[in-house]
Amino acid sequence: MFRDGWATFRPNLRWPSINTMRVARYALQLELINRRSQQIRISWTSCNYGGERPWMHCPHCQRRAARLFKGVCGYFCRICVGNPLYESQRRNRKARAYLRAYRLRQQLGGSRPVIDQVLHRPYRMKQRRYERLKAKIQHLESGLIGSRVPRYAPEYIWALAY
């Protein structure tokens, strides 16, 4: 996508405030729903084992960032948006343990903590790694037995989208 001139596409539900996105090797143009347009500069750095990695530059402060966050009138770096909280910072201790157990269970194929049994070892996962993950899950879930967190937790926790 970054090689030949401009590529234009309409993003789907992942970015609902973006109407059209145009991408070139060193620039990204966003046309937002509110009829505003935003130009984001892209720079490239070399990786240790070959290839290149793109970096976006914040339109406000020109800081290099891997992710841009949705602000009031466009997309900006984490600092310019006001340093939003991470998902785990919005939760109490037991809910963080539930979230951690949920993420570990996703590595094993996905199931709900405390409610479902730990799944069988996935194909091609080493036995040692599986046992380590299983022990971590059981340790995290031991503090959740009898609490309200598993009862009120959703069946699926969406990955945090930026």
mmCIF file of C-alpha atoms in Angstrom, residues 43-134:
data_model
loop_
_atom_site.group_PDB
_atom_site.id
_atom_site.type_symbol
_atom_site.label_atom_id
_atom_site.label_comp_id
_atom_site.label_asym_id
_atom_site.label_seq_id
_atom_site.Cartn_x
_atom_site.Cartn_y
_atom_site.Cartn_z
ATOM 1 C CA SER A 43 8.647 8.536 8.484
ATOM 2 C CA TRP A 44 10.472 5.224 8.178
ATOM 3 C CA THR A 45 13.223 3.609 10.245
ATOM 4 C CA SER A 46 15.309 0.547 9.439
ATOM 5 C CA CYS A 47 14.777 -2.611 11.467
ATOM 6 C CA ASN A 48 17.645 -4.749 12.795
ATOM 7 C CA TYR A 49 16.798 -7.810 10.719
ATOM 8 C CA GLY A 50 15.896 -5.983 7.516
ATOM 9 C CA GLY A 51 12.857 -4.127 6.309
ATOM 10 C CA GLU A 52 11.488 -0.811 7.508
ATOM 11 C CA ARG A 53 8.997 0.338 10.096
ATOM 12 C CA PRO A 54 6.592 3.256 9.567
ATOM 13 C CA TRP A 55 6.098 5.939 12.244
ATOM 14 C CA MET A 56 3.311 8.501 12.261
ATOM 15 C CA HIS A 57 4.028 12.049 13.406
ATOM 16 C CA CYS A 58 1.485 13.840 15.572
ATOM 17 C CA PRO A 59 -0.046 16.739 13.598
ATOM 18 C CA HIS A 60 0.047 18.942 16.715
ATOM 19 C CA CYS A 61 3.509 18.413 18.248
ATOM 20 C CA GLN A 62 5.287 16.435 15.460
ATOM 21 C CA ARG A 63 6.293 13.723 17.970
ATOM 22 C CA ARG A 64 6.916 10.320 16.396
ATOM 23 C CA ALA A 65 4.294 7.756 17.479
ATOM 24 C CA ALA A 66 3.292 4.217 16.610
ATOM 25 C CA ARG A 67 -0.369 4.955 17.427
ATOM 26 C CA LEU A 68 -2.519 8.005 17.195
ATOM 27 C CA PHE A 69 -5.549 8.484 19.439
ATOM 28 C CA LYS A 70 -8.892 10.062 18.594
ATOM 29 C CA GLY A 71 -9.125 13.551 20.018
ATOM 30 C CA VAL A 72 -11.830 16.202 19.788
ATOM 31 C CA CYS A 73 -11.006 17.280 16.232
ATOM 32 C CA GLY A 74 -8.764 14.568 14.797
ATOM 33 C CA TYR A 75 -6.095 12.035 15.651
ATOM 34 C CA PHE A 76 -3.127 12.958 17.853
ATOM 35 C CA CYS A 77 -0.381 11.353 19.980
ATOM 36 C CA ARG A 78 -1.070 10.080 23.482
ATOM 37 C CA ILE A 79 0.322 13.187 25.193
ATOM 38 C CA CYS A 80 -1.656 15.664 23.063
ATOM 39 C CA VAL A 81 -4.921 13.790 23.689
ATOM 40 C CA GLY A 82 -4.391 14.098 27.452
ATOM 41 C CA ASN A 83 -2.742 10.793 28.361
ATOM 42 C CA PRO A 84 -5.855 8.544 28.401
ATOM 43 C CA LEU A 85 -6.072 5.699 30.900
ATOM 44 C CA TYR A 86 -5.112 2.183 29.963
ATOM 45 C CA GLU A 87 -7.833 -0.474 30.198
ATOM 46 C CA SER A 88 -6.364 -2.042 33.336
ATOM 47 C CA GLN A 89 -6.193 1.323 35.124
ATOM 48 C CA ARG A 90 -9.981 1.604 35.004
ATOM 49 C CA ARG A 91 -10.490 -1.654 36.909
ATOM 50 C CA ASN A 92 -10.159 -2.759 40.530
ATOM 51 C CA ARG A 93 -7.752 -5.492 41.673
ATOM 52 C CA LYS A 94 -10.097 -8.457 41.083
ATOM 53 C CA ALA A 95 -11.275 -7.167 37.725
ATOM 54 C CA ARG A 96 -7.618 -6.784 36.646
ATOM 55 C CA ALA A 97 -6.978 -10.395 37.672
ATOM 56 C CA TYR A 98 -10.029 -11.466 35.663
ATOM 57 C CA LEU A 99 -8.810 -9.501 32.633
ATOM 58 C CA ARG A 100 -5.332 -11.032 32.904
ATOM 59 C CA ALA A 101 -6.799 -14.559 33.190
ATOM 60 C CA TYR A 102 -9.031 -13.837 30.217
ATOM 61 C CA ARG A 103 -6.073 -12.722 28.077
ATOM 62 C CA LEU A 104 -4.077 -15.835 29.062
ATOM 63 C CA ARG A 105 -7.047 -18.057 28.186
ATOM 64 C CA GLN A 106 -7.195 -16.370 24.770
ATOM 65 C CA GLN A 107 -3.705 -17.751 24.117
ATOM 66 C CA LEU A 108 -5.084 -21.246 24.779
ATOM 67 C CA GLY A 109 -8.029 -20.861 22.428
ATOM 68 C CA GLY A 110 -10.462 -18.771 24.471
ATOM 69 C CA SER A 111 -12.869 -19.547 27.283
ATOM 70 C CA ARG A 112 -14.313 -17.635 30.237
ATOM 71 C CA PRO A 113 -12.294 -17.496 33.473
ATOM 72 C CA VAL A 114 -13.571 -19.355 36.565
ATOM 73 C CA ILE A 115 -16.704 -20.483 34.668
ATOM 74 C CA ASP A 116 -15.102 -22.787 32.059
ATOM 75 C CA GLN A 117 -12.421 -25.422 32.485
ATOM 76 C CA VAL A 118 -8.930 -24.659 31.150
ATOM 77 C CA LEU A 119 -8.806 -25.853 27.552
ATOM 78 C CA HIS A 120 -6.525 -28.580 26.253
ATOM 79 C CA ARG A 121 -3.097 -27.706 24.968
ATOM 80 C CA PRO A 122 -3.301 -26.109 21.496
ATOM 81 C CA TYR A 123 -1.625 -27.838 18.592
ATOM 82 C CA ARG A 124 2.091 -26.966 18.363
ATOM 83 C CA MET A 125 2.253 -25.296 21.774
ATOM 84 C CA LYS A 126 5.076 -26.725 23.847
ATOM 85 C CA GLN A 127 4.044 -28.659 26.933
ATOM 86 C CA ARG A 128 6.224 -26.545 29.218
ATOM 87 C CA ARG A 129 4.648 -23.288 28.036
ATOM 88 C CA TYR A 130 1.152 -24.774 28.344
ATOM 89 C CA GLU A 131 1.795 -25.881 31.933
ATOM 90 C CA ARG A 132 3.200 -22.449 32.810
ATOM 91 C CA LEU A 133 0.138 -20.670 31.349
ATOM 92 C CA LYS A 134 -2.218 -23.097 33.059
#
